[in-house]
Short mmCIF file of C-alpha atoms and ligand atoms in Angstrom, two decimals:
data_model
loop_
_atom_site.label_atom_id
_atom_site.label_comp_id
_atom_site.label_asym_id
_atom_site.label_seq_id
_atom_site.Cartn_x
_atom_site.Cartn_y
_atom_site.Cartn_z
CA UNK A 1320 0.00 0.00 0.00
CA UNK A 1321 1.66 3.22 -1.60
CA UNK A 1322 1.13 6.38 0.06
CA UNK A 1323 0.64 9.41 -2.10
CA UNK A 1324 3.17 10.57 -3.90
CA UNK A 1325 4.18 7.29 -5.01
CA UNK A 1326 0.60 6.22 -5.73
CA UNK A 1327 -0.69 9.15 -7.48
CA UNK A 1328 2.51 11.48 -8.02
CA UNK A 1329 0.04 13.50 -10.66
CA UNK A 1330 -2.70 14.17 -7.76
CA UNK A 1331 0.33 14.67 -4.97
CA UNK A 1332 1.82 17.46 -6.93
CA UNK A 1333 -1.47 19.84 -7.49
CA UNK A 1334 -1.82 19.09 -3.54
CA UNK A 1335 1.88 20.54 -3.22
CA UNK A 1336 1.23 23.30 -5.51
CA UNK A 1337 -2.04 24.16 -4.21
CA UNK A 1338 -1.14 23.90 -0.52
CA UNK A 1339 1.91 26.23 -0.91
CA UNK A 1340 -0.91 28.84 -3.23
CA UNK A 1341 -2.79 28.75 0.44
CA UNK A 1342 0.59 29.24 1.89
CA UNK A 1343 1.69 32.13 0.12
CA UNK A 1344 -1.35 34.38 -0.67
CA UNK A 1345 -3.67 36.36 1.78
CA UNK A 1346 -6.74 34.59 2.17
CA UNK A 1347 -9.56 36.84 2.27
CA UNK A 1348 -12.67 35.08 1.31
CA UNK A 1349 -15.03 35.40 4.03
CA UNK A 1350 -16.16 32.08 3.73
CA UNK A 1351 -12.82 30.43 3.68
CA UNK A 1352 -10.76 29.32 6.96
CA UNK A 1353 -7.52 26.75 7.35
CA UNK A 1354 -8.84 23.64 9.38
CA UNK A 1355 -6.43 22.20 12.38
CA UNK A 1356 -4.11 19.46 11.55
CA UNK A 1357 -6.22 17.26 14.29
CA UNK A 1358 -9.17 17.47 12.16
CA UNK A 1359 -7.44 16.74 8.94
CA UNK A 1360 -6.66 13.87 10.48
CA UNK A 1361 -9.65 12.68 11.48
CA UNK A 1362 -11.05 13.75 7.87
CA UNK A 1363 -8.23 11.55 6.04
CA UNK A 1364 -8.56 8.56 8.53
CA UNK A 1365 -10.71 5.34 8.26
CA UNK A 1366 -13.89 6.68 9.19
CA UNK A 1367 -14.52 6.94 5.23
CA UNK A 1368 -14.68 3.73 4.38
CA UNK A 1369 -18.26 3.49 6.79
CA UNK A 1370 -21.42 2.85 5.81
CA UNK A 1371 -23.91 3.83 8.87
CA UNK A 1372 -27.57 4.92 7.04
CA UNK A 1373 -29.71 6.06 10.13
CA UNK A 1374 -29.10 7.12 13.43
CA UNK A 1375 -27.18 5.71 16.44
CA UNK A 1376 -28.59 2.60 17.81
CA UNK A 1377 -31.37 2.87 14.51
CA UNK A 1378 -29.09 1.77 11.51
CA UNK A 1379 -29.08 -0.07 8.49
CA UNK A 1380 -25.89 -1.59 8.46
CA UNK A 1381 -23.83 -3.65 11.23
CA UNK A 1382 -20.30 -2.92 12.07
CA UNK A 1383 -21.88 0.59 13.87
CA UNK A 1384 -20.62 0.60 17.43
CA UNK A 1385 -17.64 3.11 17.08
CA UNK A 1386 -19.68 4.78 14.31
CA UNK A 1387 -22.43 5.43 17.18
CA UNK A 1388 -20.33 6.26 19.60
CA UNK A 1389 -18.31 9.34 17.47
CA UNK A 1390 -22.23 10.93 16.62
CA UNK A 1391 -23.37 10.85 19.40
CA UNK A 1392 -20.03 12.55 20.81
CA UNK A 1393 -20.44 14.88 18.00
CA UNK A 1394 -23.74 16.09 18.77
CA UNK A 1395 -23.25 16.34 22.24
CA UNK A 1396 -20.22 18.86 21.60
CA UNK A 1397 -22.44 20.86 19.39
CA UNK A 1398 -25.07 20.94 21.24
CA UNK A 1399 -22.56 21.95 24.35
CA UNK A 1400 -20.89 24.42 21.63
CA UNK A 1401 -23.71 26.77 21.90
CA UNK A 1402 -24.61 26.35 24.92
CA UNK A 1403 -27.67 24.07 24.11
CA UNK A 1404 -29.81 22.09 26.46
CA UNK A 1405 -30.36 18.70 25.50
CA UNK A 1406 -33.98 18.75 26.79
CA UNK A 1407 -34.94 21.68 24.39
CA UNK A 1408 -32.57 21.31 21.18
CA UNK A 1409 -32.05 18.18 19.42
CA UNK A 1410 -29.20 17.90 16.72
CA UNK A 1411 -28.54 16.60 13.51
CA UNK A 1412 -24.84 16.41 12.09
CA UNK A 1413 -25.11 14.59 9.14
CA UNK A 1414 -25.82 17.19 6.43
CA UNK A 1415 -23.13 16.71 3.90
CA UNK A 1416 -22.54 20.57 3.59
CA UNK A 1417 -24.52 24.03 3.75
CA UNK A 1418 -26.95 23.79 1.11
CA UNK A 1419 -28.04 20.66 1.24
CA UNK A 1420 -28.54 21.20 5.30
CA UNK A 1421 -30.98 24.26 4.11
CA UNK A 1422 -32.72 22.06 1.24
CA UNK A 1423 -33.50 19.81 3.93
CA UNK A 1424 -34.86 21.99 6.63
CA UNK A 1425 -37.41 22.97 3.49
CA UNK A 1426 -38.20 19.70 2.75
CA UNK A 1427 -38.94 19.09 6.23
CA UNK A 1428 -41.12 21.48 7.14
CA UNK A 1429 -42.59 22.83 3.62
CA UNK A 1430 -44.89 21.17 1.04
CA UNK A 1431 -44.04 21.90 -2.98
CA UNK A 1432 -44.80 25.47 -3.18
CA UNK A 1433 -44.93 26.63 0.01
CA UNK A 1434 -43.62 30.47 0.65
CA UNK A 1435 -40.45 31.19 1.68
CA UNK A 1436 -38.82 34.90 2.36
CA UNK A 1437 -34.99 35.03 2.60
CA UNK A 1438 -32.33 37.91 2.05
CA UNK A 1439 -32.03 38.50 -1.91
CA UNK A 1440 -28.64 37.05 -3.32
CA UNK A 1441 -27.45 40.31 -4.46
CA UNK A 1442 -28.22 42.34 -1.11
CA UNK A 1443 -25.85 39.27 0.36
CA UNK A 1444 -28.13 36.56 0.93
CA UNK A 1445 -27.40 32.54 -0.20
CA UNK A 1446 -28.32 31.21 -3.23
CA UNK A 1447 -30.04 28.44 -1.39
CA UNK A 1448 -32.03 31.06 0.60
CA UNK A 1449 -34.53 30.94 -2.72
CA UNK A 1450 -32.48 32.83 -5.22
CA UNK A 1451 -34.42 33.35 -8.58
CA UNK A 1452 -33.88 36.26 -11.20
CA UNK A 1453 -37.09 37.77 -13.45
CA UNK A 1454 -35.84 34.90 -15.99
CA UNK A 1455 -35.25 32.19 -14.24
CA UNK A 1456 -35.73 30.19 -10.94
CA UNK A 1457 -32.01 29.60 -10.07
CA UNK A 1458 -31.76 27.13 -6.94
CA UNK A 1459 -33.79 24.28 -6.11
CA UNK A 1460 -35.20 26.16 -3.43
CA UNK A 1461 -36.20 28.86 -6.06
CA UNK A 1462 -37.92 25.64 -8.28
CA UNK A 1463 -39.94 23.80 -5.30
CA UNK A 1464 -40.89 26.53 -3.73
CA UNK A 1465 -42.26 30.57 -4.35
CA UNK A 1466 -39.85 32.70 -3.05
CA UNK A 1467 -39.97 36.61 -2.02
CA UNK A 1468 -37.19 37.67 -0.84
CA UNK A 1469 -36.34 40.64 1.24
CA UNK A 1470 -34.30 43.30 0.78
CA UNK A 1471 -31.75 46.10 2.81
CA UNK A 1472 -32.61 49.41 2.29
CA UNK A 1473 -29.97 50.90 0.07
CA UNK A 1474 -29.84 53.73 1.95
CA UNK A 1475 -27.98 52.39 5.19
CA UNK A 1476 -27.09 48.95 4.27
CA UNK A 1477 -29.08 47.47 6.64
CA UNK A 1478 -31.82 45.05 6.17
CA UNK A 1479 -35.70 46.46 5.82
CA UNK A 1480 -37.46 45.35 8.82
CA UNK A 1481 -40.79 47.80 7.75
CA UNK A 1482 -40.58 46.35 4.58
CA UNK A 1483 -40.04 42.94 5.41
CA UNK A 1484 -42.75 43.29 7.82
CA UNK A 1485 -44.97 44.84 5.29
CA UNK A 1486 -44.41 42.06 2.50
CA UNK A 1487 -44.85 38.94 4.55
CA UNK A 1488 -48.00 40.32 5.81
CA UNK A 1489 -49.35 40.30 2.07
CA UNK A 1490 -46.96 36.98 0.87
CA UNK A 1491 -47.99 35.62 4.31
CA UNK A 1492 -44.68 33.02 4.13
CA UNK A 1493 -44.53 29.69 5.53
CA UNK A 1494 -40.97 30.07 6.35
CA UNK A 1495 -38.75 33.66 7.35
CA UNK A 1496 -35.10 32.85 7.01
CA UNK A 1497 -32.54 35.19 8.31
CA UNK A 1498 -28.31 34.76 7.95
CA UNK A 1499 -26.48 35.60 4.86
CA UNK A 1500 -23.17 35.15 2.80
CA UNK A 1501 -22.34 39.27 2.79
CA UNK A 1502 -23.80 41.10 5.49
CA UNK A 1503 -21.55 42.58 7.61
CA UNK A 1504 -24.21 43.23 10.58
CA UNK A 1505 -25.96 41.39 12.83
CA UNK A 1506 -30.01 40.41 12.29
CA UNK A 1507 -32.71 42.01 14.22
CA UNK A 1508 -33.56 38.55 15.87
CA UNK A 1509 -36.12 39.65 17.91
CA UNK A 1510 -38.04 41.62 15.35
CA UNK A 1511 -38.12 39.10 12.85
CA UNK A 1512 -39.26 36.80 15.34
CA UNK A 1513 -42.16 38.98 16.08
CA UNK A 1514 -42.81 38.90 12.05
CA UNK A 1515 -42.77 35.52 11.47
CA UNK A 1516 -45.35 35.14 15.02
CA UNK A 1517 -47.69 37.85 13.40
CA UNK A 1518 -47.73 35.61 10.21
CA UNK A 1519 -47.51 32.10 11.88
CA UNK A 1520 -43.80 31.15 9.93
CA UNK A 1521 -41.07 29.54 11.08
CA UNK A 1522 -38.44 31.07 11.80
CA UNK A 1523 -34.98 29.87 10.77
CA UNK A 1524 -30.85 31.13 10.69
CA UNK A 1525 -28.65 30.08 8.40
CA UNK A 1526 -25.58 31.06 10.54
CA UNK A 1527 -22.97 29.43 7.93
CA UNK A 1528 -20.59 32.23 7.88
CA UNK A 1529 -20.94 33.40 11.53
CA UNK A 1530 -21.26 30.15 13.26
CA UNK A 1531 -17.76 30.14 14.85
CA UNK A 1532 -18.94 34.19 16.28
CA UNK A 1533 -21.94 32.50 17.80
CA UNK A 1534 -20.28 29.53 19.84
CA UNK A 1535 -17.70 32.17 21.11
CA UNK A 1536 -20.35 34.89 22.13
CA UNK A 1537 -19.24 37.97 20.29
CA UNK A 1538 -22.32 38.05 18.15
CA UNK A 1539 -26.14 37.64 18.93
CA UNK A 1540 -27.45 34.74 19.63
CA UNK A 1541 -29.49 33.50 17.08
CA UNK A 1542 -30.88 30.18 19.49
CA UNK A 1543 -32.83 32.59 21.72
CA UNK A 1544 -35.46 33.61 18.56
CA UNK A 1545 -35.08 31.30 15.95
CA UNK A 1546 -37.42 27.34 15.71
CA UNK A 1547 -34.56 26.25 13.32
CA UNK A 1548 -30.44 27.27 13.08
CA UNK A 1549 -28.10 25.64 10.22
CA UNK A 1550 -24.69 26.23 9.68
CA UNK A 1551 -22.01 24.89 7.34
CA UNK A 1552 -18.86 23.79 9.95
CA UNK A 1553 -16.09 24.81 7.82
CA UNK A 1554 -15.83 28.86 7.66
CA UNK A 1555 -15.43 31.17 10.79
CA UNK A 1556 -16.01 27.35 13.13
CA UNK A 1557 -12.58 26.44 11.50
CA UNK A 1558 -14.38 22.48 10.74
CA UNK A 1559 -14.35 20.18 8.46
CA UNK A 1560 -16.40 20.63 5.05
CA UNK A 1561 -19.92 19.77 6.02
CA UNK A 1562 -22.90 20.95 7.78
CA UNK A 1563 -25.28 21.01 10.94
CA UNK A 1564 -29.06 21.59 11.30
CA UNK A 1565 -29.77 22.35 15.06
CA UNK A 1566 -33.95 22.38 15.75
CA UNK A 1567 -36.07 22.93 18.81
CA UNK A 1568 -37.62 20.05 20.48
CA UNK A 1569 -40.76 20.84 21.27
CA UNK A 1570 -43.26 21.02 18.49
CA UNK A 1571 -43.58 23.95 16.57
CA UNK A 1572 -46.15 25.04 14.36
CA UNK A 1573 -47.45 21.59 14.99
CA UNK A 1574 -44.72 19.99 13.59
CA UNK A 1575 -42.45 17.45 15.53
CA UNK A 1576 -39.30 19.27 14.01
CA UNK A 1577 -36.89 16.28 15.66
CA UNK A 1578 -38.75 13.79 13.34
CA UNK A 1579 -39.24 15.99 10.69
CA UNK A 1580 -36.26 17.40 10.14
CA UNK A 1581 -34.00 13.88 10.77
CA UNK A 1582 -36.14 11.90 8.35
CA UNK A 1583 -35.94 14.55 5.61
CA UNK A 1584 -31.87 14.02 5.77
CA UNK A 1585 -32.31 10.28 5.75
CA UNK A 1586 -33.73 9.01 3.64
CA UNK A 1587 -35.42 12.28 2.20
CA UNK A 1588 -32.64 13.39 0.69
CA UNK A 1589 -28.52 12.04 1.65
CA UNK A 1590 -28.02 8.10 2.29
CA UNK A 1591 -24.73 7.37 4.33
CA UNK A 1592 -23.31 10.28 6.21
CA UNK A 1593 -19.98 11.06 6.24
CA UNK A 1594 -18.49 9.36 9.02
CA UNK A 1595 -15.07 10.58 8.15
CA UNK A 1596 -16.93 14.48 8.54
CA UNK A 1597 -18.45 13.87 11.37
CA UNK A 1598 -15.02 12.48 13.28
CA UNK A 1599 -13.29 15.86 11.81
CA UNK A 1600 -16.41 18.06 12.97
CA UNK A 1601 -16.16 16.48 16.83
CA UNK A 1602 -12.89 17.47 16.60
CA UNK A 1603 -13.69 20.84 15.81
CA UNK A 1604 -16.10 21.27 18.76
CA UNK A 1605 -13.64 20.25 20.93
CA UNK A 1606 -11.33 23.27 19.42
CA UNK A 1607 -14.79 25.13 20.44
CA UNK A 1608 -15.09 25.17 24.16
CA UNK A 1609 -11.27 26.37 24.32
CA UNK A 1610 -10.17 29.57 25.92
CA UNK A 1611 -7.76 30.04 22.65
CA UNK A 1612 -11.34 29.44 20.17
CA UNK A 1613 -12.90 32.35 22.18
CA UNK A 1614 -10.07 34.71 21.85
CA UNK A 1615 -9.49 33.62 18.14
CA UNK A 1616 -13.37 34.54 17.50
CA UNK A 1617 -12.47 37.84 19.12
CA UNK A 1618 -9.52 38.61 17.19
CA UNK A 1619 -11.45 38.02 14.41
CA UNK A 1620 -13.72 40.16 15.10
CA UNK A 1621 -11.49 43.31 16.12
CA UNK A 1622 -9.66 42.56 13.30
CA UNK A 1623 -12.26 42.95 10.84
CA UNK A 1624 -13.13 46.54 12.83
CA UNK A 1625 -9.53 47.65 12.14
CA UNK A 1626 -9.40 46.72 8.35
CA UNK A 1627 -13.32 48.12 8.06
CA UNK A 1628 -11.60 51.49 9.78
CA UNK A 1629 -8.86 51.84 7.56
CA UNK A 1630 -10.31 51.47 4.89
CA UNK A 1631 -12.63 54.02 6.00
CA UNK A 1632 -9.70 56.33 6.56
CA UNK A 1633 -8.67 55.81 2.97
CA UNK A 1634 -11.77 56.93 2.00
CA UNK A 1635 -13.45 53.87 1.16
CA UNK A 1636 -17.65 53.63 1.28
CA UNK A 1637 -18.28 50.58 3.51
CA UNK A 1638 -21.70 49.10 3.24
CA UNK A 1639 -23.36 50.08 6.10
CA UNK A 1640 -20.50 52.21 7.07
CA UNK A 1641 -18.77 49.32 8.73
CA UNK A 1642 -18.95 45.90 10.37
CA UNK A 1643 -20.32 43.53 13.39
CA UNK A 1644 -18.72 40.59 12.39
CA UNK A 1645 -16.03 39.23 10.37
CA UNK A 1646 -16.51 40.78 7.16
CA UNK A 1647 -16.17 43.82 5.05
CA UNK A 1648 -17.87 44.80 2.57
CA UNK A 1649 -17.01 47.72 -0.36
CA UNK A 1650 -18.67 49.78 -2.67
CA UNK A 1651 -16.75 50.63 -5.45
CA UNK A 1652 -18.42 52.08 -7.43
CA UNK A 1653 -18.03 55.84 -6.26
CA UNK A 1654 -14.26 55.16 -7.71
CA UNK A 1655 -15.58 54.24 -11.24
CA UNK A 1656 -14.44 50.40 -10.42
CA UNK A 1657 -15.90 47.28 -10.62
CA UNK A 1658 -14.96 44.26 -7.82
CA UNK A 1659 -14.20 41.99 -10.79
CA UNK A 1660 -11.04 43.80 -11.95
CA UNK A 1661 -9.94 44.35 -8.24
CA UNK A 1662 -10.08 40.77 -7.39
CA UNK A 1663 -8.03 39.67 -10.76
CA UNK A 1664 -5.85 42.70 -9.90
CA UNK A 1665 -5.30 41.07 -6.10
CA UNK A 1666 -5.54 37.88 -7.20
CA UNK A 1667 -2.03 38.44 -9.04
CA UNK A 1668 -0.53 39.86 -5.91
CA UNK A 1669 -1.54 37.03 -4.03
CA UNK A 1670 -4.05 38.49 -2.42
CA UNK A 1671 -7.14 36.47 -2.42
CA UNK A 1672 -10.56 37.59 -2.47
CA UNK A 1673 -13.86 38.06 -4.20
CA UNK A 1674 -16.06 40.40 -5.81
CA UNK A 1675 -19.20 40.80 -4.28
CA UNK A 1676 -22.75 42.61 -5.73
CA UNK A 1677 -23.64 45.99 -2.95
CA UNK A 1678 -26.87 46.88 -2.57
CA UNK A 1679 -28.34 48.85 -5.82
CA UNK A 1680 -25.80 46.76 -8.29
CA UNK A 1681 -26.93 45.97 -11.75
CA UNK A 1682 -24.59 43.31 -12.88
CA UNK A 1683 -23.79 40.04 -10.79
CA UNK A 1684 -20.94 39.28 -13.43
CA UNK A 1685 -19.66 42.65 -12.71
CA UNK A 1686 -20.39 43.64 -9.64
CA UNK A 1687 -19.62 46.75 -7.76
CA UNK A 1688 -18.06 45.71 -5.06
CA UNK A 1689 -15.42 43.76 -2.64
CA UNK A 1690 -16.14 41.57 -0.01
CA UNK A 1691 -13.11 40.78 2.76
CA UNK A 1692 -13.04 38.06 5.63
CA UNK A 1693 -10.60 38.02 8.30
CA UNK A 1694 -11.22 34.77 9.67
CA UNK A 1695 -8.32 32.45 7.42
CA UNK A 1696 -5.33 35.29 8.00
CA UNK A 1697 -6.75 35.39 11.67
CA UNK A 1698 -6.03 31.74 12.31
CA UNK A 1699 -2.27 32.34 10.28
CA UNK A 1700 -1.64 35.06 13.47
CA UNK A 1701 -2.37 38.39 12.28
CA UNK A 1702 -3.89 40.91 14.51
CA UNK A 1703 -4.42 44.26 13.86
CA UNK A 1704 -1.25 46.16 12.75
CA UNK A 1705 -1.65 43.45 10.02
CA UNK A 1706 -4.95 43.89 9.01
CA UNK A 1707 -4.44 47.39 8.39
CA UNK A 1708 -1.52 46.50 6.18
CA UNK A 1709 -3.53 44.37 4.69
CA UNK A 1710 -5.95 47.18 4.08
CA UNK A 1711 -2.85 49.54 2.63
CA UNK A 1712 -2.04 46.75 -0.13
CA UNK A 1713 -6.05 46.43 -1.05
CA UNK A 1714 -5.53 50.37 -1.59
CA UNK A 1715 -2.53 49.78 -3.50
CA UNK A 1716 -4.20 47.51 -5.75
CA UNK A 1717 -7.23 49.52 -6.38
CA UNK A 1718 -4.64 52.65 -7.79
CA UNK A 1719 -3.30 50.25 -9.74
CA UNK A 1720 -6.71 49.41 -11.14
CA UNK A 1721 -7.92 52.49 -11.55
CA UNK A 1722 -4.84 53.46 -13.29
CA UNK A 1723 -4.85 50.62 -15.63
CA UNK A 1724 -8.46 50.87 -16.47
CA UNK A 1725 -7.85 55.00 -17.33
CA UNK A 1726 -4.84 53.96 -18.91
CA UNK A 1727 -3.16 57.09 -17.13
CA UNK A 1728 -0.46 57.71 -14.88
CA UNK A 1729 2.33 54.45 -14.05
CA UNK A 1730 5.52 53.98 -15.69
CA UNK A 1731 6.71 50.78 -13.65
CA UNK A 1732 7.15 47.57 -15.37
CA UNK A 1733 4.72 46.03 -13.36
CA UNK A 1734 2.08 48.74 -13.87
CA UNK A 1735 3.08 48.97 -17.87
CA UNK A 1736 1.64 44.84 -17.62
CA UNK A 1737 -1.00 46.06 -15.39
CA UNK A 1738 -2.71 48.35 -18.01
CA UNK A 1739 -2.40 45.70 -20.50
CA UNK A 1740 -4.01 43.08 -18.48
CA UNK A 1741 -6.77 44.90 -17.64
CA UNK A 1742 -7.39 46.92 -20.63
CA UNK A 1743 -7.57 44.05 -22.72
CA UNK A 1744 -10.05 41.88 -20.47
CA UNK A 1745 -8.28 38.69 -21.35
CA UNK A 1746 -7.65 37.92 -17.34
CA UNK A 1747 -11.28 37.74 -16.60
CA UNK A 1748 -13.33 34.88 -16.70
CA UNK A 1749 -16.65 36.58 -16.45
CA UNK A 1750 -17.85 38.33 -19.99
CA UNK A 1751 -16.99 41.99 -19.05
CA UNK A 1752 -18.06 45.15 -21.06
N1 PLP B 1919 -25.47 29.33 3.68
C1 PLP B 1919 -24.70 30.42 3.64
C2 PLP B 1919 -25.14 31.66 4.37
C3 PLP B 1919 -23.51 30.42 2.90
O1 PLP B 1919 -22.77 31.53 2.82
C4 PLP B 1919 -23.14 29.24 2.22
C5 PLP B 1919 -21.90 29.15 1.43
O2 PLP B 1919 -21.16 30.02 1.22
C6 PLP B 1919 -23.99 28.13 2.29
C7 PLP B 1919 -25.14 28.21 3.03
C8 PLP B 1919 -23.74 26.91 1.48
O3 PLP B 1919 -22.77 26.11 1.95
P1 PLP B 1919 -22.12 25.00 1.02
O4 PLP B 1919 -21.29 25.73 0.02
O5 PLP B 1919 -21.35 24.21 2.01
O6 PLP B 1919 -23.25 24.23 0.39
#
């Protein structure tokens, strides 16, 4: 039995090449993170090769004991993770990532057609949230089921409570679901709980990209308002690729969620879960009731605050004039930019991250803005004084951009190539006009 390199020298080498591209650029993508070497472990360890369909104890396969023994560990640290009690939350860790957790949660609790109201994609919601343009439905959730999304009022950033309020009165939506992919604020929980009571909806957070924030208390708690909470495990929790759907025990609505919910991931919609996963994600909950987790989810957080200020001081409009969490979000478009040419731009200094649509944008191919996440260069070590270098060199490469795009001032070699690359559109992958 060969190990890698000698096995597969092909596959080993992209590995090598792509593990020193994490090593060498600034990782900025918000939804991005570098896992622990203990989980990786787990991830790459036998656990794969298990079949376990069902529950612990409830399976369809024999061979289960370990396999029973590592889920239910693995719920019990998530449920201790944020603080749950056992009586009134119940668990499922199974979902094989983020949107298929969401897809199930609908399936659960929603007949075909049903309304849903989630944040729209380009004001920073999730495609799985019920994404669909005037052409075409886009996500499943967007085919099975009529969506209305909601919407931030352009004018601060921050969502529309009134008219959120005001639509699901007339929609009148099975199902409110707050979280998002690019919103740099925290959700009115307790409002949009009152909504969703005046309309008798559930009420459900996807907290993918803050779930790490939430275990470590330094944003609000979304388990205090909310029937139903999912989260991917692998951005600011620092997991394993996968996902978590955490529901209240008690019926709600009418509906026995635990039942509901746990039947619609198997067999409604995934067969054998990831056992390999799971072992990494109990790993990663361990990681969560640490001292070191809590100050890394602050760091995080005060980082972000220093970049957002910064760039502020630069001159920079910041959507909703700054941030909660662990993101960043830019407007552009005041400097006659688009995000698309920025992120090639940084993406050739090694500085990794990804254009993002701001509230009022017209294109999604070309959007208007930037979004930044300081959870991956956070874990690497950097503080503060970093982030607002890091900040300076975003700067940097915006002049450049602008400069190229003008074709103006810049006589270095580097900018001569500059102008040309972005002049001539042939670095960008999207169709740009
Ligand atoms: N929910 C939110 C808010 C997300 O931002 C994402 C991914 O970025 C997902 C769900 C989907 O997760 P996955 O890509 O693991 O399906």
């Amino acid at each position: 039995d060969h190990g890698l390199s000698e096995a597969d020298p092909e596959v080993s080498s992209i590995i090598k090449k792509e593990k020193e591209r994490q090593f060498k650029s600034l990782e900025l993508i918000a939804s991005e993170n570098f896992t622990s070497r203990a989980v990786m472990e787990a991830v790459g360890s036998c656990l794969a090769n298990k079949y376990s369909e069902g529950l612990p104890g409830k399976r369809y396969y024999g061979g289960n004991e370990y396999i029973d023994e590592l889920e239910i560990l693995c719920q019990k640290r998530a449920l201790a993770a944020f603080h749950l009690d056992e009586k009134k939350w119940g668990i499922n860790v199974q979902p094989l990532s983020g949107s298929p957790a969401n897809f199930e949660v609908y399936t659960a609790i929603l007949n075909p057609h049903d309304r849903i109201m989630g944040l729209d994609l380009p004001h920073g919601g999730h495609l799985s949230h019920g994404f669909m343009t005037p052409k075409r439905r886009v996500s499943g959730t967007s085919i099975y089921f009529e969506s209305m999304p909601y919407r931030l009022d352009e004018s601060t950033g921050l969502v529309d409570y009134d008219m959120l309020e005001k639509t699901a009165t007339l929609f009148r939506p099975k199902l409110i679901i707050a979280g998002a992919s690019a919103y740099p604020r925290d959700f009115d929980y307790p409002r949009m709980r009152k909504i969703a009571d005046a309309v008798r909806a559930f009420l459900m957070m996807d907290m993918a990209h803050i779930s790490g924030l939430v275990a470590a208390s330094v944003v609000a708690n979304p388990f205090e308002y909310c029937d139903i909470v999912t989260t991917t495990t692998h951005k600011s929790l620092r997991g394993p690729r996968g996902g978590m759907i955490f529901f209240k025990k008690d019926p709600v609505l009418g509906v026995d969620l635990e039942i509901a919910i746990n039947n619609a991931v198997f067999p409604g919609l995934q067969g054998g879960p990831h056992n390999h996963t799971i072992g990494g994600l109990a790993v990663c909950l361990k990681h969560a009731e640490s001292p070191e987790f809590k100050a890394y989810q602050n760091q995080v957080v005060s980082n972000c605050r220093a970049l957002a200020n910064r760039l502020v001081e630069l001159g920079y409009t910041v959507v909703s004039g700054g941030t909660d969490n662990h993101l960043v979000l830019v407007d552009l478009r005041p400097l006659g930019i688009d995000g698309a040419r920025v992120e090639k731009i940084l993406d050739m200094a090694s500085i990794t991250l990804n254009k993002n649509s701001v509230p009022g944008d017209k294109s999604a191919l070309v959007p208007g803005g930037i979004r930044i996440g300081s959870p991956a260069m956070t874990t690497r070590g950097f503080k503060e004084k970093e982030f607002i270098a890091i900040a300076d060199f975003i700067h940097e490469g915006v002049q450049i951009t602008i400069d190229a795009k003008g074709l103006v001032s810049g006589s270095s070699k580097l900018q001569e190539f500059l102008k040309f690359a972005v002049s001539s559109d042939f670095l960008l992958t999207d169709k740009v006009s």
